[in-house]
Short mmCIF file of C-alpha atoms in Angstrom, two decimals:
data_model
loop_
_atom_site.label_atom_id
_atom_site.label_comp_id
_atom_site.label_asym_id
_atom_site.label_seq_id
_atom_site.Cartn_x
_atom_site.Cartn_y
_atom_site.Cartn_z
CA MET A 1 56.39 102.08 125.58
CA THR A 2 56.94 104.82 123.00
CA ASP A 3 59.15 104.57 119.94
CA LYS A 4 61.62 106.95 121.55
CA GLU A 5 61.93 104.75 124.60
CA LEU A 6 62.44 101.70 122.42
CA GLU A 7 65.19 103.47 120.51
CA THR A 8 67.12 104.46 123.60
CA THR A 9 66.78 101.18 125.47
CA ASP A 10 66.39 98.14 123.28
CA LEU A 11 67.98 99.27 120.06
CA SER A 12 71.30 100.16 121.65
CA ARG A 13 71.50 96.61 123.01
CA PHE A 14 70.72 95.16 119.59
CA PHE A 15 73.39 97.32 118.02
CA GLU A 16 75.86 96.30 120.70
CA ALA A 17 75.07 92.66 120.05
CA ALA A 18 75.67 93.20 116.33
CA LYS A 19 79.03 94.85 117.03
CA GLN A 20 80.06 91.97 119.25
CA ALA A 21 79.27 89.36 116.60
CA PRO A 22 80.35 90.78 113.25
CA PRO A 23 80.18 88.50 110.23
CA THR A 24 83.66 87.00 109.86
CA PRO A 25 85.23 86.76 106.40
CA PRO A 26 86.14 83.23 105.33
CA THR A 27 89.86 82.48 105.23
CA ALA A 28 89.62 81.73 101.53
CA LEU A 29 88.30 85.24 100.92
CA MET A 30 91.21 86.74 102.86
CA HIS A 31 93.62 84.78 100.67
CA ARG A 32 91.84 85.83 97.48
CA VAL A 33 91.98 89.49 98.49
CA LEU A 34 95.67 89.25 99.36
CA ASP A 35 96.39 87.47 96.07
CA ASP A 36 94.61 90.30 94.22
CA ALA A 37 96.61 92.88 96.15
CA ARG A 38 99.89 91.26 95.21
CA ALA A 39 98.87 90.67 91.62
CA VAL A 40 98.21 94.33 90.88
CA GLN A 41 100.72 95.86 93.27
CA PRO A 42 103.16 98.26 91.59
CA GLN A 43 106.75 97.08 91.68
CA GLY A 44 109.04 98.95 94.01
CA ILE A 45 111.23 101.64 92.47
CA ARG A 46 114.81 100.40 92.45
CA ALA A 47 117.66 102.72 93.25
CA PRO A 48 119.77 103.37 90.11
CA ARG A 49 122.93 101.30 89.98
CA GLN A 50 125.94 103.40 90.95
CA SER A 51 129.02 103.51 88.79
CA PHE A 52 132.39 102.29 90.04
CA LEU A 53 133.73 105.86 90.47
CA VAL A 54 130.68 107.01 92.38
CA ARG A 55 130.91 104.03 94.71
CA ARG A 56 134.64 104.60 95.31
CA TRP A 57 133.99 108.29 95.94
CA ARG A 58 131.30 107.44 98.47
CA GLU A 59 133.64 104.95 100.17
CA PHE A 60 136.34 107.62 100.37
CA ALA A 61 133.90 110.19 101.76
CA GLY A 62 132.77 107.65 104.33
CA ALA A 63 136.35 106.80 105.28
CA VAL A 64 137.34 110.39 106.02
CA GLY A 65 134.29 111.03 108.15
CA GLY A 66 131.36 111.59 105.82
CA TRP A 67 130.07 114.73 104.21
CA PRO A 68 130.90 117.11 107.11
CA ALA A 69 134.55 116.12 106.88
CA MET A 70 134.44 116.42 103.08
CA ALA A 71 133.06 119.93 103.39
CA GLY A 72 135.95 120.84 105.72
CA LEU A 73 138.47 119.41 103.28
CA ALA A 74 136.94 121.30 100.38
CA THR A 75 136.98 124.55 102.34
CA ALA A 76 140.62 124.08 103.31
CA THR A 77 141.53 123.32 99.69
CA VAL A 78 139.81 126.41 98.33
CA ALA A 79 141.37 128.58 101.04
CA GLY A 80 144.83 127.19 100.21
CA VAL A 81 144.45 127.86 96.51
CA TRP A 82 143.19 131.36 97.21
CA LEU A 83 146.17 132.13 99.46
CA GLY A 84 148.48 130.80 96.77
CA VAL A 85 147.01 132.92 94.03
CA MET A 86 146.30 136.10 96.01
CA PRO A 87 148.65 136.07 99.02
CA PRO A 88 148.16 138.80 101.59
CA ALA A 89 150.79 141.56 101.47
CA ALA A 90 152.20 140.54 104.85
CA LEU A 91 153.15 137.11 103.56
CA PRO A 92 156.21 136.51 101.36
CA ASP A 93 155.34 135.65 97.77
CA ALA A 94 156.05 131.95 97.96
CA THR A 95 155.31 131.33 94.31
CA GLY A 96 157.58 134.14 93.17
CA ALA A 97 160.36 132.98 95.51
CA TYR A 98 160.08 129.42 94.21
CA LEU A 99 160.23 130.50 90.59
CA ASP A 100 162.79 133.18 91.42
CA LEU A 101 160.80 135.73 89.46
CA GLY A 102 162.77 138.62 90.91
CA GLY A 103 166.23 137.30 89.99
CA SER A 104 168.10 136.66 86.74
CA SER A 105 167.59 133.52 84.74
CA TYR A 106 169.94 131.61 82.48
CA LEU A 107 169.30 129.76 79.28
CA VAL A 108 171.73 126.90 78.80
CA ASP A 109 171.98 124.99 75.55
CA ALA A 110 173.01 121.50 76.62
CA ALA A 111 173.65 120.23 73.05
CA PRO A 112 174.66 123.13 70.82
CA ASP A 113 175.62 120.84 67.93
CA LEU A 114 172.27 119.18 67.71
CA GLY A 115 169.71 120.81 65.46
CA PHE A 116 167.11 120.22 62.79
CA ASP A 117 169.67 120.95 60.05
CA LEU A 118 171.37 117.62 60.86
CA VAL A 119 168.18 115.78 60.44
CA GLU A 120 167.60 117.39 57.09
CA GLU A 121 171.10 116.44 55.95
CA ALA A 122 170.57 112.85 56.95
CA LEU A 123 167.55 112.68 54.69
CA MET B 1 98.33 84.38 108.57
CA PRO B 2 100.16 86.74 110.97
CA LEU B 3 98.31 89.56 112.63
CA ASP B 4 98.49 93.10 111.39
CA ALA B 5 101.97 94.03 112.56
CA MET B 6 101.61 97.64 111.40
CA SER B 7 98.73 98.53 113.67
CA ASP B 8 100.24 101.90 114.55
CA GLU B 9 100.22 103.09 110.94
CA SER B 10 97.22 104.81 109.38
CA ASP B 11 95.34 103.24 106.50
CA GLU B 12 96.60 105.98 104.24
CA ALA B 13 100.24 105.50 105.23
CA LEU B 14 99.90 101.79 104.53
CA LEU B 15 98.27 102.50 101.19
CA MET B 16 101.20 104.75 100.23
CA ARG B 17 103.59 101.97 101.17
CA TYR B 18 101.53 99.49 99.20
CA ALA B 19 101.74 101.77 96.16
CA ALA B 20 105.51 101.91 96.61
CA GLY B 21 105.71 98.12 96.37
CA ASP B 22 105.79 97.16 100.05
CA GLN B 23 104.36 93.65 100.27
CA ALA B 24 104.00 93.79 104.05
CA ALA B 25 101.68 96.78 103.59
CA ALA B 26 99.52 94.72 101.22
CA GLN B 27 99.11 92.07 103.89
CA ALA B 28 98.46 94.56 106.67
CA LEU B 29 95.79 96.36 104.66
CA THR B 30 94.14 93.08 103.72
CA LEU B 31 93.98 91.97 107.34
CA ARG B 32 92.71 95.32 108.50
CA LEU B 33 90.16 96.22 105.84
CA THR B 34 88.72 92.93 104.61
CA PRO B 35 86.80 92.11 107.83
CA ARG B 36 85.22 95.58 107.95
CA VAL B 37 84.24 95.56 104.30
CA TYR B 38 82.90 92.02 104.46
CA ALA B 39 80.88 92.70 107.62
CA HIS B 40 79.34 95.80 106.11
CA ALA B 41 78.53 94.05 102.84
CA CYS B 42 77.02 91.12 104.76
CA ARG B 43 74.78 93.43 106.75
CA MET B 44 73.73 95.29 103.65
CA LEU B 45 73.09 92.25 101.46
CA GLY B 46 72.32 89.51 103.96
CA ILE B 47 73.86 86.90 101.68
CA PRO B 48 77.44 85.85 102.52
CA ALA B 49 78.35 84.73 99.01
CA GLU B 50 77.26 88.08 97.58
CA ALA B 51 79.13 89.89 100.33
CA GLU B 52 82.29 87.99 99.42
CA ASP B 53 82.05 89.12 95.81
CA VAL B 54 81.46 92.73 96.84
CA THR B 55 84.37 92.62 99.28
CA GLN B 56 86.79 91.28 96.72
CA GLU B 57 85.65 93.77 94.09
CA ALA B 58 85.78 96.78 96.44
CA LEU B 59 89.28 95.95 97.61
CA MET B 60 90.43 95.29 94.06
CA ARG B 61 89.34 98.85 93.24
CA LEU B 62 91.36 100.10 96.20
CA TRP B 63 94.48 98.25 95.04
CA ARG B 64 94.09 99.66 91.56
CA ILE B 65 93.62 103.26 92.69
CA ALA B 66 96.49 103.12 95.20
CA PRO B 67 99.18 104.55 92.86
CA GLU B 68 96.97 107.57 92.14
CA TRP B 69 95.82 108.09 95.73
CA ARG B 70 96.14 111.71 96.81
CA ARG B 71 97.28 111.99 100.37
CA GLY B 72 94.84 113.83 102.65
CA GLU B 73 92.05 114.07 100.11
CA ALA B 74 89.80 111.39 101.62
CA GLN B 75 89.87 108.75 104.31
CA VAL B 76 90.57 105.28 102.99
CA THR B 77 87.66 103.76 104.92
CA THR B 78 85.26 106.47 103.76
CA TRP B 79 86.27 105.89 100.15
CA LEU B 80 85.98 102.14 100.61
CA PHE B 81 82.55 102.27 102.25
CA ARG B 82 81.33 104.42 99.39
CA VAL B 83 82.50 101.81 96.89
CA VAL B 84 80.88 99.06 98.94
CA ALA B 85 77.66 101.07 99.15
CA ASN B 86 77.56 101.51 95.39
CA LEU B 87 78.30 97.85 94.72
CA CYS B 88 75.64 96.75 97.21
CA THR B 89 73.09 99.14 95.76
CA ASP B 90 73.73 97.78 92.27
CA ARG B 91 73.24 94.22 93.47
CA LEU B 92 70.13 95.05 95.46
CA ARG B 93 68.60 96.80 92.46
CA ARG B 94 69.36 93.86 90.21
CA ALA B 95 68.02 91.38 92.75
CA ARG B 96 64.91 93.31 93.69
CA GLY B 97 62.92 92.30 90.66
CA VAL B 98 63.50 88.61 91.15
CA ALA B 99 65.13 87.23 94.24
CA LEU B 100 63.87 89.49 96.99
CA GLU B 101 60.27 89.21 95.88
CA ALA B 102 60.69 85.47 95.74
CA ILE B 103 61.72 85.38 99.40
CA PRO B 104 58.62 85.12 101.58
CA GLU B 105 58.22 87.57 104.43
CA PRO B 106 58.94 85.85 107.75
CA GLU B 107 55.76 84.97 109.61
CA ASP B 108 55.19 85.68 113.26
CA GLY B 109 56.92 83.10 115.43
CA GLN B 110 58.83 81.68 112.48
CA ALA B 111 62.54 82.38 112.43
CA SER B 112 64.07 84.05 109.36
CA ALA B 113 67.01 82.49 107.55
CA ALA B 114 69.47 84.78 109.33
CA GLU B 115 67.93 83.94 112.70
CA GLN B 116 68.16 80.22 112.06
CA MET B 117 71.86 80.56 111.21
CA GLN B 118 72.65 82.56 114.30
CA GLU B 119 70.33 80.71 116.69
CA GLN B 120 67.83 83.43 117.48
CA SER B 121 70.53 85.76 118.75
CA ARG B 122 69.90 89.44 119.12
CA ALA B 123 72.34 90.19 116.36
CA ALA B 124 70.44 87.88 114.04
CA ALA B 125 67.14 89.50 114.96
CA LEU B 126 68.61 92.89 114.21
CA GLN B 127 70.00 91.62 110.92
CA ALA B 128 66.61 90.31 109.94
CA ALA B 129 64.97 93.60 110.86
CA LEU B 130 67.63 95.52 108.98
CA ALA B 131 66.90 93.42 105.91
CA ARG B 132 63.32 94.66 105.98
CA LEU B 133 64.36 98.33 105.98
CA PRO B 134 64.56 100.35 102.77
CA ASP B 135 68.11 100.22 101.38
CA ARG B 136 69.11 103.79 102.20
CA GLN B 137 67.75 103.63 105.76
CA ARG B 138 69.53 100.32 106.30
CA GLN B 139 72.80 101.72 105.01
CA ALA B 140 72.58 104.84 107.16
CA VAL B 141 71.67 102.90 110.32
CA ILE B 142 74.46 100.36 109.82
CA LEU B 143 77.09 103.02 109.17
CA ARG B 144 75.97 105.15 112.12
CA HIS B 145 75.13 102.63 114.81
CA ILE B 146 77.16 99.54 113.97
CA GLU B 147 80.19 100.87 112.09
CA GLY B 148 80.22 103.90 114.36
CA LEU B 149 80.90 106.51 111.67
CA SER B 150 80.03 110.17 112.12
CA ASN B 151 77.14 111.80 110.28
CA PRO B 152 79.48 113.89 108.06
CA GLN B 153 81.37 110.73 107.09
CA ILE B 154 78.11 108.96 106.26
CA ALA B 155 76.97 111.97 104.27
CA GLU B 156 80.17 111.73 102.24
CA ILE B 157 79.75 108.00 101.71
CA MET B 158 76.10 108.26 100.69
CA GLU B 159 76.66 111.49 98.79
CA ILE B 160 73.85 113.31 100.58
CA GLY B 161 73.64 116.08 103.18
CA VAL B 162 74.09 115.60 106.91
CA GLU B 163 70.44 116.45 107.58
CA ALA B 164 69.36 113.76 105.16
CA VAL B 165 71.56 111.28 107.03
CA GLU B 166 69.93 112.25 110.32
CA SER B 167 66.50 111.82 108.79
CA LEU B 168 67.36 108.40 107.35
CA THR B 169 68.81 107.10 110.62
CA ALA B 170 65.87 108.43 112.63
CA ARG B 171 63.30 106.80 110.35
CA GLY B 172 65.36 103.62 110.22
CA LYS B 173 65.57 103.37 113.99
CA ARG B 174 61.84 103.96 114.38
CA ALA B 175 61.13 101.18 111.91
CA LEU B 176 63.61 98.87 113.64
CA ALA B 177 62.14 99.61 117.04
CA ALA B 178 58.67 98.79 115.79
CA ASP B 179 59.88 95.63 114.09
CA LEU B 180 61.85 94.40 117.10
CA ALA B 181 59.26 95.36 119.69
CA GLY B 182 57.45 92.07 119.27
CA LYS B 183 60.63 90.08 119.82
CA ARG B 184 61.69 91.62 123.09
CA GLU B 185 60.44 88.81 125.31
CA GLU B 186 61.61 86.20 122.87
CA LEU B 187 65.14 87.64 123.05
CA GLY B 188 65.20 87.84 126.81
CA TYR B 189 64.34 91.51 127.29
CA THR B 190 61.87 92.58 129.91
CA ASP B 191 60.41 95.99 130.58
CA ASP B 192 62.96 98.15 132.37
#
């Protein structure tokens, strides 16, 4: 039998036998390795502690439906402010009407006798 | 000790989790890698106590490098086998001058120490024959034909070219075949 024949027939069976019966590590070794792993393992990175306001804000955002709902609220708020500041021409000027900017205004002195001169006299 | 419950995760993913502080990953990696490293070290060194030391040291190096591990740069097992190979080579070099020369060559018909322990099994005969191979041939043959690694992986582990790996395994197998030829009948093989 040639070397080549030996390689293809017998050796494969020897290798298979070796694969089927691998040396098994002792339990004590497994424990030592695990102890080493834990001893040098980096500590987990903790999440930074959130402040009270941040937590309350997150609770509020969660209560109204999460970030999608918050985005809708923010958009509506910005749109409202914009309409208030720069109303389209077709809309009545609500701010001007409320403050009556187009009409006359009156200045009423509710206590005409009261003034700083009295305070000075008292001193 | 529970079985590796993270069997669907790659070694590298587990190593990343280990580096992030996941204790379950430490256990899963230990259960998964220790047997492979120990078996390889045992086959390379032939002395269980030495193999235990090498296993513990190799894995300790893995734990220490975990935080700096670069994802995708190397396979964990390839890296680990390279460490084991270097540790085994160091020990074999240190031992060669004293211990190995002190061990008598097994005589014909007389079982070696490994064979006595494993009751003349085929695996023991192979182990004994492997022990008589030059270190580099033994390493290449074990990695290729027992660990089942590819030639490029072995080349990376042994830090040589693929052709050199092929040459080492071929010479190693020829030497093994010649060594084991006389034991074929003894081990229950007959001419096919």
